[in-house]
Tab-separated table of C-alpha atoms in Angstrom:
chain	number	residue	atom	x	y	z
X	1040	MET	CA	99.417	64.166	104.957
X	1041	LYS	CA	100.386	66.673	107.678
X	1042	ALA	CA	97.383	67.956	109.667
X	1043	PRO	CA	96.692	71.737	109.607
X	1044	ARG	CA	97.932	73.755	112.511
X	1045	GLU	CA	95.205	75.230	114.738
X	1046	VAL	CA	95.245	78.726	116.320
X	1047	ALA	CA	96.137	77.655	119.968
X	1048	PRO	CA	94.329	79.707	121.042
X	1049	PHE	CA	92.699	82.909	119.599
X	1050	LEU	CA	93.466	85.378	122.355
X	1051	LEU	CA	91.809	88.685	123.267
X	1052	LEU	CA	94.377	90.416	125.527
X	1053	ASP	CA	93.246	93.389	127.579
X	1054	ALA	CA	96.165	95.662	128.709
X	1055	ALA	CA	94.035	96.716	131.730
X	1056	VAL	CA	94.026	93.110	133.056
X	1057	PRO	CA	97.565	92.449	134.647
X	1058	ALA	CA	97.656	88.794	133.678
X	1059	GLU	CA	96.620	89.570	130.044
X	1060	TYR	CA	99.133	92.401	129.869
X	1061	ALA	CA	101.867	90.000	131.021
X	1062	ARG	CA	100.803	87.367	128.493
X	1063	TRP	CA	100.955	90.064	125.803
X	1064	CYS	CA	104.414	91.070	126.893
X	1065	ALA	CA	105.543	87.478	126.918
X	1066	LEU	CA	104.215	86.863	123.336
X	1067	TRP	CA	105.931	90.144	122.173
X	1068	SER	CA	109.150	89.003	123.785
X	1069	ARG	CA	109.099	85.749	121.845
X	1070	TRP	CA	108.670	87.542	118.539
X	1071	PRO	CA	112.129	88.053	116.865
X	1072	GLY	CA	110.932	91.471	115.268
X	1073	ARG	CA	109.886	93.007	118.610
X	1074	GLU	CA	108.489	96.094	116.970
X	1075	VAL	CA	107.906	98.922	119.497
X	1076	ALA	CA	104.374	99.407	118.006
X	1077	ALA	CA	103.313	95.997	119.057
X	1078	ASN	CA	104.402	96.418	122.720
X	1079	PRO	CA	101.425	96.995	125.118
X	1080	ALA	CA	103.379	99.720	126.859
X	1081	TYR	CA	103.583	101.566	123.713
X	1082	ALA	CA	99.934	101.081	122.724
X	1083	CYS	CA	98.727	102.344	126.218
X	1084	LEU	CA	100.341	105.733	125.564
X	1085	PHE	CA	97.823	106.607	122.990
X	1086	ALA	CA	94.544	105.598	124.618
X	1087	ARG	CA	92.170	108.056	126.350
X	1088	PRO	CA	90.672	107.144	129.730
X	1089	GLU	CA	87.410	105.830	128.187
X	1090	GLU	CA	89.106	103.598	125.591
X	1091	ARG	CA	90.284	100.015	125.922
X	1092	VAL	CA	93.809	98.876	124.770
X	1093	ILE	CA	93.709	95.242	123.493
X	1094	CYS	CA	95.773	92.821	121.338
X	1095	VAL	CA	93.860	90.491	119.144
X	1096	ALA	CA	96.513	87.628	119.165
X	1097	ALA	CA	97.326	83.976	118.316
X	1098	ASP	CA	99.755	82.134	120.276
X	1099	LEU	CA	101.597	79.208	118.727
X	1100	PRO	CA	104.505	77.185	120.097
X	1101	ASP	CA	106.902	78.807	117.616
X	1102	GLY	CA	104.973	81.603	116.107
X	1103	GLY	CA	102.072	84.010	116.757
X	1104	ILE	CA	99.997	87.078	115.674
X	1105	LEU	CA	99.871	90.418	117.398
X	1106	PHE	CA	97.292	92.957	116.354
X	1107	PRO	CA	97.238	95.799	118.848
X	1108	LEU	CA	94.169	97.933	118.842
X	1109	ILE	CA	92.582	100.802	120.667
X	1110	LEU	CA	88.846	100.281	121.102
X	1111	ARG	CA	86.892	103.557	121.092
X	1112	PRO	CA	83.420	103.693	122.526
X	1113	LEU	CA	80.799	105.139	120.164
X	1114	SER	CA	78.831	106.496	123.202
X	1115	VAL	CA	81.097	109.364	123.872
X	1116	GLN	CA	80.512	110.987	120.518
X	1117	PRO	CA	78.462	114.172	120.978
X	1118	TRP	CA	75.868	113.119	118.394
X	1119	ALA	CA	75.483	109.572	119.768
X	1120	SER	CA	73.421	108.442	122.667
X	1121	PRO	CA	75.219	107.857	126.003
X	1122	SER	CA	73.740	104.312	125.872
X	1123	GLU	CA	75.197	103.673	122.368
X	1124	ASP	CA	76.425	100.073	122.385
X	1125	GLY	CA	79.543	99.400	120.384
X	1126	TRP	CA	82.957	100.355	119.400
X	1127	ASP	CA	85.404	101.249	116.556
X	1128	SER	CA	88.984	100.353	116.652
X	1129	VAL	CA	92.248	101.904	115.448
X	1130	THR	CA	95.962	100.953	115.674
X	1131	PRO	CA	98.164	103.047	117.861
X	1132	TYR	CA	100.067	106.028	116.229
X	1133	GLY	CA	102.687	104.832	113.893
X	1134	TYR	CA	103.247	101.562	111.941
X	1135	GLY	CA	101.087	98.878	113.055
X	1136	GLY	CA	99.920	95.256	112.515
X	1137	ALA	CA	98.596	92.592	112.398
X	1138	PHE	CA	102.107	91.268	112.947
X	1139	ALA	CA	102.576	87.630	112.253
X	1140	TRP	CA	105.527	85.182	112.348
X	1141	ASN	CA	105.659	81.446	111.606
X	1142	CYS	CA	101.968	81.284	110.862
X	1143	ASP	CA	100.969	79.407	107.669
X	1144	ALA	CA	97.935	80.207	105.467
X	1145	GLU	CA	95.578	78.014	107.427
X	1146	VAL	CA	96.432	79.424	110.799
X	1147	GLN	CA	95.844	82.861	109.391
X	1148	ARG	CA	92.480	81.845	107.872
X	1149	GLN	CA	91.417	80.477	111.253
X	1150	TYR	CA	92.578	83.698	113.035
X	1151	TRP	CA	90.602	85.997	110.743
X	1152	ALA	CA	87.523	83.914	110.979
X	1153	ALA	CA	87.731	84.149	114.688
X	1154	PHE	CA	88.532	87.879	114.412
X	1155	SER	CA	85.278	88.348	112.381
X	1156	GLU	CA	83.243	86.548	115.044
X	1157	TRP	CA	84.783	88.704	117.717
X	1158	THR	CA	83.856	91.983	115.906
X	1159	LYS	CA	80.166	90.803	115.748
X	1160	LYS	CA	80.183	89.699	119.386
X	1161	GLU	CA	81.582	92.943	120.622
X	1162	ARG	CA	79.818	95.116	118.027
X	1163	VAL	CA	82.985	96.595	116.571
X	1164	VAL	CA	81.623	98.773	113.595
X	1165	CYS	CA	84.986	99.183	111.765
X	1166	THR	CA	88.755	99.210	112.078
X	1167	PHE	CA	91.335	101.611	110.766
X	1168	ALA	CA	94.855	100.173	110.640
X	1169	ARG	CA	98.188	101.819	109.714
X	1170	LEU	CA	100.447	99.064	108.510
X	1171	SER	CA	104.158	98.411	108.817
X	1172	LEU	CA	106.333	99.451	105.981
X	1173	PHE	CA	107.888	95.958	106.134
X	1174	PRO	CA	105.274	93.560	104.462
X	1175	GLU	CA	107.175	90.449	105.569
X	1176	GLN	CA	106.202	91.307	109.147
X	1177	LEU	CA	102.419	91.311	108.466
X	1178	ALA	CA	99.726	88.734	108.343
X	1179	GLN	CA	97.819	88.307	105.040
X	1180	LEU	CA	94.844	90.591	105.513
X	1181	PRO	CA	91.442	89.429	104.292
X	1182	VAL	CA	90.606	92.900	103.065
X	1183	PRO	CA	92.576	95.057	100.701
X	1184	SER	CA	94.941	97.858	101.961
X	1185	VAL	CA	95.285	101.220	100.255
X	1186	ALA	CA	98.182	103.330	99.480
X	1187	ASP	CA	98.606	106.384	101.684
X	1188	ARG	CA	101.702	108.639	101.458
X	1189	LYS	CA	105.247	107.683	100.661
X	1190	ASN	CA	107.716	107.080	103.432
X	1191	VAL	CA	111.470	106.908	103.318
X	1192	ILE	CA	113.516	103.863	104.520
X	1193	ARG	CA	117.282	104.199	104.821
X	1194	THR	CA	118.935	100.582	104.317
X	1195	LEU	CA	121.675	100.191	106.820
X	1196	GLN	CA	123.282	96.967	105.868
X	1197	VAL	CA	125.829	98.388	103.507
X	1198	GLU	CA	129.383	99.502	104.021
X	1199	PRO	CA	129.839	103.098	105.383
X	1200	GLU	CA	131.447	104.481	102.299
X	1201	VAL	CA	128.696	102.970	100.031
X	1202	LEU	CA	126.205	104.521	102.463
X	1203	TRP	CA	127.949	107.934	102.306
X	1204	ARG	CA	128.035	107.921	98.529
X	1205	ASP	CA	124.262	107.015	98.397
X	1206	TYR	CA	123.259	110.256	100.117
X	1207	ALA	CA	122.245	113.133	97.880
X	1208	HIS	CA	125.079	115.543	97.167
X	1209	LYS	CA	123.522	118.190	99.354
X	1210	VAL	CA	123.413	115.899	102.349
X	1211	ARG	CA	127.181	115.258	102.048
X	1212	LYS	CA	127.762	118.935	101.692
X	1213	ASN	CA	125.543	119.846	104.694
X	1214	VAL	CA	127.157	117.172	106.973
X	1215	SER	CA	130.583	118.577	106.162
X	1216	ARG	CA	129.313	122.055	106.814
X	1217	ALA	CA	128.045	121.067	110.276
X	1218	ARG	CA	131.206	119.460	111.140
X	1219	ARG	CA	133.164	122.460	110.095
X	1220	GLU	CA	130.976	124.509	112.343
X	1221	SER	CA	131.862	122.208	115.235
X	1222	VAL	CA	128.261	120.803	115.686
X	1223	GLU	CA	128.377	117.836	118.103
X	1224	ILE	CA	125.981	114.997	118.257
X	1225	ARG	CA	125.340	113.164	121.492
X	1226	LEU	CA	123.177	110.170	122.347
X	1227	ASP	CA	120.824	110.556	125.278
X	1228	GLU	CA	119.513	107.216	126.285
X	1229	HIS	CA	117.717	108.372	129.493
X	1230	GLY	CA	116.029	111.645	128.503
X	1231	ASN	CA	118.450	113.784	130.534
X	1232	ASP	CA	117.899	116.629	128.134
X	1233	LEU	CA	114.146	116.082	127.712
X	1234	GLY	CA	113.308	119.739	128.321
X	1235	ALA	CA	115.446	121.021	125.528
X	1236	PHE	CA	113.993	118.433	123.233
X	1237	PHE	CA	110.493	119.282	124.230
X	1238	GLU	CA	110.965	122.962	123.571
X	1239	ILE	CA	112.565	122.373	120.187
X	1240	TYR	CA	109.879	119.789	119.115
X	1241	LYS	CA	107.092	122.174	120.095
X	1242	SER	CA	108.573	125.308	118.485
X	1243	THR	CA	109.084	123.255	115.207
X	1244	LEU	CA	105.387	122.163	115.180
X	1245	ASP	CA	104.379	125.743	115.877
X	1246	ARG	CA	106.557	127.018	112.996
X	1247	ARG	CA	105.073	124.345	110.506
X	1248	GLY	CA	101.413	124.961	111.556
X	1249	ALA	CA	101.100	121.288	112.304
X	1250	ALA	CA	97.775	119.587	113.066
X	1251	VAL	CA	96.845	119.072	116.719
X	1252	GLY	CA	97.418	115.363	116.481
X	1253	TYR	CA	101.186	115.821	116.171
X	1254	TYR	CA	101.296	117.580	119.658
X	1255	PHE	CA	102.095	115.487	122.657
X	1256	GLU	CA	102.476	116.881	126.127
X	1257	ARG	CA	105.778	116.581	128.022
X	1258	GLY	CA	104.298	113.846	130.216
X	1259	PHE	CA	103.795	111.685	127.087
X	1260	PHE	CA	107.476	111.556	126.626
X	1261	GLU	CA	108.189	110.956	130.299
X	1262	GLU	CA	105.939	107.960	130.179
X	1263	LEU	CA	107.544	106.762	126.916
X	1264	LEU	CA	110.979	106.627	128.429
X	1265	ARG	CA	109.657	104.973	131.723
X	1266	ARG	CA	107.612	102.327	130.004
X	1267	LEU	CA	110.014	101.523	127.172
X	1268	PRO	CA	113.606	101.656	128.434
X	1269	GLY	CA	116.112	101.226	125.705
X	1270	GLN	CA	113.471	101.492	123.036
X	1271	ALA	CA	113.273	105.270	122.963
X	1272	VAL	CA	116.530	107.241	122.693
X	1273	PHE	CA	117.322	110.923	122.015
X	1274	PHE	CA	119.971	112.302	119.681
X	1275	HIS	CA	120.893	115.954	120.312
X	1276	ALA	CA	122.983	118.354	118.032
X	1277	PHE	CA	124.917	120.875	120.193
X	1278	ALA	CA	126.320	124.089	118.846
X	1279	GLY	CA	128.089	126.582	121.095
X	1280	GLY	CA	127.114	124.372	124.106
X	1281	ARG	CA	123.416	124.572	123.318
X	1282	ILE	CA	121.008	121.975	121.917
X	1283	VAL	CA	119.887	123.316	118.508
X	1284	SER	CA	118.414	120.181	117.005
X	1285	SER	CA	116.962	117.133	118.574
X	1286	GLU	CA	115.298	113.857	117.636
X	1287	LEU	CA	113.515	110.985	119.407
X	1288	VAL	CA	114.267	107.533	117.906
X	1289	LEU	CA	112.382	104.446	118.492
X	1290	VAL	CA	114.363	101.230	118.637
X	1291	SER	CA	113.011	97.787	117.500
X	1292	ALA	CA	114.870	94.574	117.085
X	1293	TYR	CA	115.702	95.112	113.397
X	1294	HIS	CA	114.609	98.683	112.689
X	1295	ILE	CA	115.038	102.191	114.058
X	1296	TYR	CA	112.374	104.979	113.493
X	1297	SER	CA	112.577	108.740	113.510
X	1298	PHE	CA	109.658	109.518	115.727
X	1299	LEU	CA	109.523	113.199	116.606
X	1300	GLY	CA	111.961	116.151	116.787
X	1301	GLY	CA	112.986	119.434	115.308
X	1302	THR	CA	115.570	122.180	114.930
X	1303	LEU	CA	115.651	125.807	116.048
X	1304	ALA	CA	115.267	127.980	113.003
X	1305	GLU	CA	117.993	130.389	113.744
X	1306	PHE	CA	120.539	127.540	113.538
X	1307	PHE	CA	119.485	126.226	110.073
X	1308	PRO	CA	122.578	127.606	108.468
X	1309	LEU	CA	124.763	125.223	110.542
X	1310	ARG	CA	122.890	122.280	109.072
X	1311	PRO	CA	122.816	120.445	112.473
X	1312	ASN	CA	119.942	118.051	111.486
X	1313	ASP	CA	121.836	116.734	108.489
X	1314	LEU	CA	124.678	115.763	110.811
X	1315	LEU	CA	122.258	114.458	113.469
X	1316	LYS	CA	120.500	112.130	111.008
X	1317	HIS	CA	123.828	111.009	109.630
X	1318	GLU	CA	124.844	110.077	113.241
X	1319	VAL	CA	121.690	108.244	113.842
X	1320	ILE	CA	122.245	106.159	110.652
X	1321	ALA	CA	125.840	105.422	111.732
X	1322	TRP	CA	124.623	104.458	115.232
X	1323	GLY	CA	121.882	102.206	113.877
X	1324	ARG	CA	124.319	100.379	111.563
X	1325	ALA	CA	126.784	99.921	114.471
X	1326	GLN	CA	123.852	98.458	116.478
X	1327	GLY	CA	123.237	95.899	113.642
X	1328	LYS	CA	119.891	97.283	112.648
X	1329	GLN	CA	118.632	96.533	109.127
X	1330	ALA	CA	116.894	99.877	108.380
X	1331	PHE	CA	116.171	103.359	109.533
X	1332	VAL	CA	112.611	104.615	108.908
X	1333	LEU	CA	112.794	108.491	108.357
X	1334	GLY	CA	109.025	108.876	107.757
X	1335	GLY	CA	107.255	110.950	105.269
X	1336	GLY	CA	105.853	114.421	104.715
X	1337	TYR	CA	102.451	115.923	105.184
X	1338	GLN	CA	101.853	114.973	101.516
X	1339	ASP	CA	104.026	113.290	98.813
X	1340	SER	CA	106.812	115.319	97.416
X	1341	ASP	CA	106.413	118.169	99.925
X	1342	GLY	CA	109.683	119.803	101.366
X	1343	ILE	CA	109.806	117.482	104.410
X	1344	PHE	CA	109.508	114.310	102.297
X	1345	GLU	CA	112.152	115.535	99.856
X	1346	TYR	CA	114.470	116.389	102.698
X	1347	LYS	CA	114.242	112.830	103.996
X	1348	LEU	CA	114.530	111.267	100.648
X	1349	ALA	CA	117.994	112.911	100.202
X	1350	PHE	CA	119.231	110.386	102.812
X	1351	ALA	CA	117.986	107.446	100.835
X	1352	PRO	CA	117.229	108.495	97.253
X	1353	THR	CA	115.989	105.067	96.247
X	1354	GLY	CA	114.318	104.489	99.537
X	1355	ALA	CA	110.763	105.621	98.942
X	1356	SER	CA	108.307	103.067	100.193
X	1357	THR	CA	104.478	103.089	100.217
X	1358	PHE	CA	102.774	103.530	103.590
X	1359	ARG	CA	99.512	101.574	103.431
X	1360	VAL	CA	96.361	101.623	105.477
X	1361	VAL	CA	93.265	99.434	105.960
X	1362	ARG	CA	89.823	100.951	106.167
X	1363	TRP	CA	87.788	97.856	107.185
X	1364	THR	CA	83.998	98.030	107.768
X	1365	HIS	CA	82.741	95.039	109.754
X	1366	ASP	CA	79.100	96.212	109.880
X	1367	PRO	CA	78.280	98.174	106.749
X	1368	GLY	CA	74.622	98.725	107.752
X	1369	ARG	CA	75.455	100.279	111.309
X	1370	TYR	CA	78.369	102.175	109.671
X	1371	ALA	CA	75.979	103.837	107.276
X	1372	SER	CA	73.623	104.670	109.925
X	1373	LEU	CA	76.237	106.257	112.018
X	1374	VAL	CA	77.325	108.454	109.180
X	1375	ALA	CA	73.747	109.461	108.660
X	1376	ARG	CA	73.240	110.195	112.318
X	1377	ARG	CA	76.285	112.527	112.334
X	1378	ALA	CA	75.186	114.309	109.205
X	1379	ASP	CA	71.646	114.844	110.755
X	1380	TRP	CA	73.177	116.155	114.003
X	1381	GLU	CA	75.428	118.460	112.222
X	1382	SER	CA	72.697	119.775	109.934
X	1383	GLY	CA	71.295	121.984	112.672
X	1384	GLN	CA	74.731	123.602	113.378
X	1385	ARG	CA	76.770	123.818	110.234
X	1386	ASN	CA	77.274	122.486	106.614
X	1387	TRP	CA	79.218	119.204	107.363
X	1388	THR	CA	81.076	117.442	104.577
X	1389	PRO	CA	83.437	114.593	105.805
X	1390	ARG	CA	86.999	115.228	104.892
X	1391	LEU	CA	87.989	113.203	101.901
X	1392	GLY	CA	89.686	109.884	102.773
X	1393	PHE	CA	88.920	110.292	106.576
X	1394	PHE	CA	87.869	107.025	108.248
X	1395	PRO	CA	85.573	106.340	109.735
X	1396	GLU	CA	83.468	109.125	108.141
X	1397	TYR	CA	81.342	109.640	111.088
X	1398	ARG	CA	84.464	110.904	113.154
X	1399	ALA	CA	85.676	113.173	110.343
X	1400	PRO	CA	86.291	116.791	110.700
X	1401	SER	CA	84.426	118.908	108.037
X	1402	ALA	CA	86.076	119.446	104.768
X	1403	LEU	CA	84.398	122.898	104.562
X	1404	VAL	CA	85.426	126.027	106.245
X	1405	VAL	CA	82.305	127.536	107.719
């Protein structure tokens, strides 16, 4: 009988340690999927100075596991003691892991057992993980995931005429309208027009009344381009010599992702974003990518989601998350301490579904 493979070894890679960062990069490079979200350069973009960027990994001769996490110290919470020991963890913004390839059930069992021991040793109270939309990329989690909002995936591995007919009628109509209006789409691989993108992106968020978490400073995009060359590209729609719609697209080995962007409201009648997305799809197909992730809306079936779904009417996919409590007793204590601290200032009720609760904004307007 074949002996079970062992995790060789269970790794805790800290992006702040050059040798460990390099090993993380090497393991990521060996993974055929090479998702941007698993790259240490990407993860580092989302960490505050007091936080640690780590990868809980397994390294096998022909496979591995990559679980990038941001460790957040509890001690910086205003209701906690400065000497508070311990952390909670969260995957970086976007679609995360644990990503796994060529790892059988026994390897994964050993990995999660080691992961559990690590959370106890490091006093990690809980983990919030946003998961990839492609389940075949993921390790089998030892805890259940839960459905969040729907996202839209546009399959690219079809003939152009099939893809065109699969669009909703209004998309085909709007693409044709943009072409008649002489809207032109240009690929910008180096961020030469970052300034125009940034202004459009910010004005779009302002117009929609977006939550603060969707706002990134210009320096964030400059670092993204610098750290991830070739994995972050812009598409711009020009009308009358001016950029009127713009989108930042993340590029992985098999997939491309609509990340952030927007359109100037006064140019909506030209339908520049419909043509822009159509050209992103055509580009991704020409690059041999399997799918284009358009993302979702603020909630299921809102206008943003329905707009994206028109590019892939059968492409709705469930985005799933994990709310994993490693130390239930301490977790409950932290929620109680937050509530006690808030009681002297306002009526605090954690927003429904927010995890961890002790970090939640209030559901009440006071």
